[in-house]
Amino acid sequence: MTNPADKPSEFVDSLAKGLAILQSLDGSRPEMTLSEVAKTVNLSPAAARRSLITLEHLGFIGRSGKRFHLTPRILTLGSAFYGATGIEEVLQPELRSLVDTFGDASSIATLDGHDVIYIAHVSVQRARRAAANVGVRYPAFATSMGRVLVAGLPDAEREAWLAELKPEALTAKTCIDPDHFAREIEEVCRNGYATTVDQLDYGITAIAVPIRNAEGRTIAALNSSGYTGLVTPEKLVEERLPELRTTASHIAHQLTRYPVLGSVLAP
């Protein structure tokens, strides 16, 4: 994990400020005033204003009265990433195959600090539960993919990650005891997969496996999820685990043909 304090000498603070503003405008804060932006990203009003004006001039931010918001141009950044990495060619077909076989939903995510970021997702259902759209991020401790990714860290990195963990309850079933969570990660290390029930949101039961590179390093996680009450962890292990492992292995093999995607996924 990168320490923000360890900035290289060539670090461009103004660029970092602009990116922080773009990231701050999300589903929970789709519009903000100048003062709200400054407070959210911990900038002075003058610095926030300069960044907002620059981003507005470039077309990534618009404004309604005194409130700023993202514009459709921001989507070009994500589409460029998809086009350059081969996600649509490599990952999406594998997820569609899993969903065609089992129904429900399937996703692939990577670890970013203490969160997971969804980079591919296919679902056959819409429901009132935590969205799993591409680009969304969730606390890693509360997801099956996050647990697989944490278990796949080198020992020293995993210990540091666990030491910094400050879990918060997202449902009544969320594991917020750090010692208990550490024991669950040990079990994931032994089993090579993780299951969760209603940890992130009610109604989500999921199983995840690692995607490893040629060196055996976990670089992403693949999951299959269903509705709590319709599936159980035991059922997922029995019916879906073998196919998930086969799919993860197939994806790993394809990375040799898509080196950019392999580089992107590598931690």
C-alpha positions as a printed NumPy array, in Angstrom:
array([[  0.   ,   0.   ,   0.   ],
       [  1.278,   3.445,  -0.931],
       [  1.852,   5.934,   1.858],
       [  0.564,   9.371,   0.729],
       [  3.4  ,  10.974,   2.697],
       [  6.019,   9.223,   0.557],
       [  5.615,  11.522,  -2.428],
       [  8.328,  11.536,  -5.113],
       [ 10.114,  14.8  ,  -5.837],
       [  8.292,  15.07 ,  -9.188],
       [  4.858,  14.803,  -7.532],
       [  2.443,  17.381,  -9.004],
       [  0.205,  18.627,  -6.191],
       [ -2.127,  20.543,  -8.49 ],
       [ -2.882,  17.406, -10.502],
       [ -3.506,  15.446,  -7.303],
       [ -5.917,  18.136,  -6.113],
       [ -7.861,  17.987,  -9.364],
       [ -8.156,  14.213,  -9.249],
       [ -9.271,  14.355,  -5.617],
       [-12.077,  16.712,  -6.616],
       [-13.205,  14.411,  -9.435],
       [-13.289,  11.481,  -7.027],
       [-15.215,  13.445,  -4.41 ],
       [-18.187,  13.988,  -6.712],
       [-19.904,  10.633,  -6.385],
       [-23.289,   9.084,  -5.69 ],
       [-23.402,  10.444,  -2.161],
       [-22.32 ,  13.934,  -3.269],
       [-23.391,  14.437,  -6.903],
       [-23.3  ,  18.222,  -6.552],
       [-21.289,  20.464,  -4.245],
       [-20.637,  24.131,  -3.733],
       [-17.117,  25.523,  -3.727],
       [-16.971,  25.532,   0.06 ],
       [-18.272,  21.95 ,   0.209],
       [-15.658,  20.788,  -2.284],
       [-12.896,  22.523,  -0.334],
       [-14.001,  20.896,   2.915],
       [-14.46 ,  17.448,   1.39 ],
       [-11.   ,  17.267,  -0.203],
       [ -9.266,  19.311,   2.512],
       [ -8.241,  22.229,   0.308],
       [ -8.309,  25.971,   0.806],
       [-11.209,  27.679,  -0.999],
       [ -8.704,  29.381,  -3.328],
       [ -7.016,  26.085,  -4.274],
       [-10.372,  24.357,  -4.764],
       [-11.585,  27.229,  -6.935],
       [ -8.528,  27.068,  -9.215],
       [ -8.91 ,  23.309,  -9.674],
       [-12.654,  23.569, -10.316],
       [-12.186,  26.312, -12.908],
       [ -9.518,  24.239, -14.663],
       [-11.666,  21.106, -14.692],
       [-14.661,  23.137, -15.869],
       [-12.614,  24.609, -18.711],
       [-11.5  ,  21.092, -19.715],
       [-15.114,  19.949, -19.758],
       [-14.972,  17.402, -16.925],
       [-16.997,  19.501, -14.49 ],
       [-20.123,  21.576, -15.043],
       [-21.991,  23.953, -12.831],
       [-25.604,  24.718, -11.955],
       [-25.677,  28.05 , -10.212],
       [-23.176,  27.708,  -7.368],
       [-23.104,  23.893,  -7.422],
       [-20.539,  21.857,  -9.352],
       [-21.116,  18.419, -10.878],
       [-19.414,  15.946, -13.203],
       [-20.141,  16.012, -16.937],
       [-20.463,  13.094, -19.376],
       [-16.896,  13.768, -20.55 ],
       [-15.646,  12.04 , -17.386],
       [-16.85 ,   8.79 , -18.95 ],
       [-14.137,   9.061, -21.595],
       [-11.521,   8.312, -18.932],
       [-13.177,   5.026, -17.99 ],
       [-13.859,   4.034, -21.597],
       [-10.223,   4.678, -22.472],
       [ -9.191,   2.337, -19.653],
       [-11.531,  -0.365, -20.918],
       [-10.348,   0.016, -24.485],
       [ -6.677,  -0.098, -23.572],
       [ -6.771,  -3.069, -21.212],
       [ -8.972,  -5.583, -23.001],
       [-11.418,  -5.993, -20.116],
       [-14.357,  -6.263, -22.492],
       [-12.619,  -8.996, -24.5  ],
       [-11.132, -10.982, -21.612],
       [-13.164, -10.541, -18.449],
       [-16.732,  -9.791, -19.494],
       [-17.22 , -12.999, -21.549],
       [-16.048, -15.085, -18.589],
       [-18.509, -13.356, -16.27 ],
       [-21.342, -13.752, -18.756],
       [-20.6  , -17.472, -18.949],
       [-20.791, -17.792, -15.163],
       [-24.064, -15.872, -15.028],
       [-25.479, -17.957, -17.869],
       [-24.61 , -21.068, -15.849],
       [-25.657, -20.016, -12.351],
       [-27.767, -16.896, -12.799],
       [-27.442, -14.163, -10.171],
       [-24.304, -12.04 , -10.563],
       [-20.548, -12.283, -11.016],
       [-17.817,  -9.68 , -10.615],
       [-14.071,  -9.102, -10.678],
       [-12.363,  -6.635,  -8.356],
       [ -8.935,  -5.439,  -7.312],
       [ -7.665,  -4.143,  -3.983],
       [ -7.086,  -0.413,  -3.474],
       [ -5.985,   0.301,   0.063],
       [ -8.781,  -0.909,   2.334],
       [-11.354,  -0.944,  -0.467],
       [-12.11 ,  -3.135,  -3.435],
       [-12.786,  -1.603,  -6.845],
       [-15.088,  -3.464,  -9.214],
       [-13.536,  -3.597, -12.692],
       [-16.009,  -5.967, -14.355],
       [-19.549,  -7.06 , -13.518],
       [-22.445,  -8.992, -15.036],
       [-25.857,  -9.48 , -13.423],
       [-29.232, -10.833, -14.473],
       [-31.143,  -9.177, -11.654],
       [-31.822,  -5.752, -10.251],
       [-32.619,  -5.379,  -6.578],
       [-32.546,  -3.024,  -3.647],
       [-29.103,  -3.886,  -2.435],
       [-25.598,  -2.511,  -2.727],
       [-24.871,  -1.83 ,  -6.395],
       [-21.983,  -3.712,  -7.961],
       [-21.426,  -1.492, -10.96 ],
       [-18.046,  -1.143, -12.618],
       [-15.946,   1.458, -10.812],
       [-17.793,   1.218,  -7.512],
       [-15.709,   0.708,  -4.399],
       [-16.636,  -0.965,  -1.126],
       [-14.843,  -1.779,   2.136],
       [-12.766,  -4.864,   1.427],
       [-13.406,  -6.43 ,   4.846],
       [-17.132,  -6.723,   4.087],
       [-16.844,  -8.482,   0.715],
       [-15.86 , -11.977,  -0.338],
       [-13.523, -10.584,  -2.993],
       [-11.887,  -8.247,  -0.504],
       [-11.152, -11.118,   1.852],
       [ -9.593, -13.152,  -0.954],
       [ -7.45 , -10.191,  -1.959],
       [ -6.296,  -9.533,   1.594],
       [ -5.492, -13.221,   2.068],
       [ -3.412, -13.045,  -1.106],
       [ -1.143, -10.271,   0.15 ],
       [  2.423, -11.158,   1.165],
       [  2.604, -11.886,   4.891],
       [  4.115,  -8.534,   5.923],
       [  1.644,  -6.537,   3.811],
       [ -1.285,  -8.546,   5.119],
       [ -0.232,  -7.979,   8.726],
       [  0.116,  -4.245,   8.097],
       [ -3.282,  -4.152,   6.382],
       [ -4.95 ,  -5.933,   9.289],
       [ -3.217,  -3.695,  11.835],
       [ -4.632,  -0.599,  10.114],
       [ -8.142,  -2.024,   9.715],
       [-10.957,  -0.107,  11.409],
       [-14.125,  -1.987,  10.438],
       [-17.538,  -0.394,  10.785],
       [-20.859,  -2.195,  10.913],
       [-22.725,  -2.075,   7.603],
       [-25.38 ,  -4.579,   8.72 ],
       [-26.123,  -6.337,  11.996],
       [-24.089,  -9.278,  10.684],
       [-20.968,  -7.366,   9.67 ],
       [-17.833,  -8.711,  11.322],
       [-16.27 ,  -5.742,  13.128],
       [-14.04 ,  -7.635,  15.567],
       [-10.484,  -7.279,  14.17 ],
       [ -9.288, -10.48 ,  15.846],
       [-12.229, -12.463,  14.517],
       [-11.68 , -11.009,  11.063],
       [ -7.985, -11.931,  11.17 ],
       [ -8.949, -15.524,  11.974],
       [-11.352, -15.53 ,   9.037],
       [ -8.556, -14.353,   6.755],
       [ -6.389, -17.203,   8.002],
       [ -9.175, -19.585,   7.016],
       [ -9.347, -18.003,   3.558],
       [ -5.602, -18.537,   3.203],
       [ -6.064, -22.222,   4.014],
       [ -9.137, -22.799,   1.857],
       [ -8.283, -20.666,  -1.151],
       [-11.726, -19.06 ,  -1.249],
       [-13.982, -16.798,   0.837],
       [-17.704, -16.693,   1.499],
       [-19.791, -13.926,   3.046],
       [-23.412, -13.58 ,   4.115],
       [-25.026, -10.152,   4.586],
       [-21.696,  -8.528,   5.452],
       [-21.89 ,  -5.614,   3.011],
       [-25.657,  -5.386,   2.678],
       [-28.656,  -7.526,   3.508],
       [-29.503, -10.071,   0.841],
       [-25.998, -10.739,  -0.469],
       [-24.408, -14.161,  -0.119],
       [-21.203, -14.52 ,  -2.124],
       [-18.196, -16.7  ,  -2.809],
       [-14.882, -15.501,  -4.261],
       [-11.623, -17.012,  -5.493],
       [ -8.286, -15.431,  -6.386],
       [ -7.003, -14.722,  -9.878],
       [ -3.245, -15.247,  -9.817],
       [ -0.502, -14.204, -12.212],
       [  2.252, -16.434, -13.561],
       [  4.27 , -15.904, -10.372],
       [  1.392, -17.084,  -8.208],
       [  0.603, -13.628,  -6.832],
       [ -3.061, -12.766,  -6.298],
       [ -3.819,  -9.844,  -8.613],
       [ -7.632,  -9.815,  -8.619],
       [-10.627, -11.675,  -7.254],
       [-13.571, -13.319,  -8.98 ],
       [-16.919, -13.872,  -7.296],
       [-20.396, -15.255,  -7.757],
       [-23.218, -13.941,  -5.604],
       [-26.894, -14.629,  -4.994],
       [-29.718, -13.665,  -2.691],
       [-29.501, -14.704,   0.922],
       [-32.286, -17.189,   1.535],
       [-32.083, -18.575,  -1.987],
       [-28.445, -19.645,  -1.718],
       [-26.174, -20.572,   1.18 ],
       [-22.387, -20.539,   1.484],
       [-22.409, -24.319,   1.523],
       [-24.433, -24.434,  -1.685],
       [-22.095, -21.947,  -3.36 ],
       [-19.057, -24.004,  -2.383],
       [-20.605, -27.21 ,  -3.64 ],
       [-22.107, -25.924,  -6.877],
       [-20.044, -22.921,  -7.945],
       [-16.542, -23.162,  -6.459],
       [-15.138, -25.625,  -9.05 ],
       [-16.364, -23.507, -11.971],
       [-15.102, -20.303, -10.356],
       [-11.645, -21.801,  -9.979],
       [-11.654, -22.991, -13.578],
       [-12.699, -19.533, -14.768],
       [-10.047, -17.815, -12.647],
       [ -7.395, -20.104, -14.107],
       [ -8.622, -19.4  , -17.642],
       [ -8.486, -15.648, -17.047],
       [ -4.961, -15.932, -15.664],
       [ -3.884, -17.872, -18.756],
       [ -5.336, -15.215, -21.06 ],
       [ -3.33 , -12.465, -19.382],
       [ -0.284, -13.641, -21.335],
       [ -2.097, -12.438, -24.482],
       [ -3.134,  -9.136, -22.89 ],
       [  0.   ,  -7.851, -21.098],
       [ -1.527,  -4.405, -20.448],
       [ -4.366,  -5.987, -18.476],
       [ -1.871,  -8.091, -16.546],
       [  0.134,  -4.973, -15.698],
       [ -3.012,  -3.109, -14.625],
       [ -4.125,  -5.903, -12.311],
       [ -0.683,  -6.517, -10.807],
       [ -0.483,  -4.853,  -7.348]])
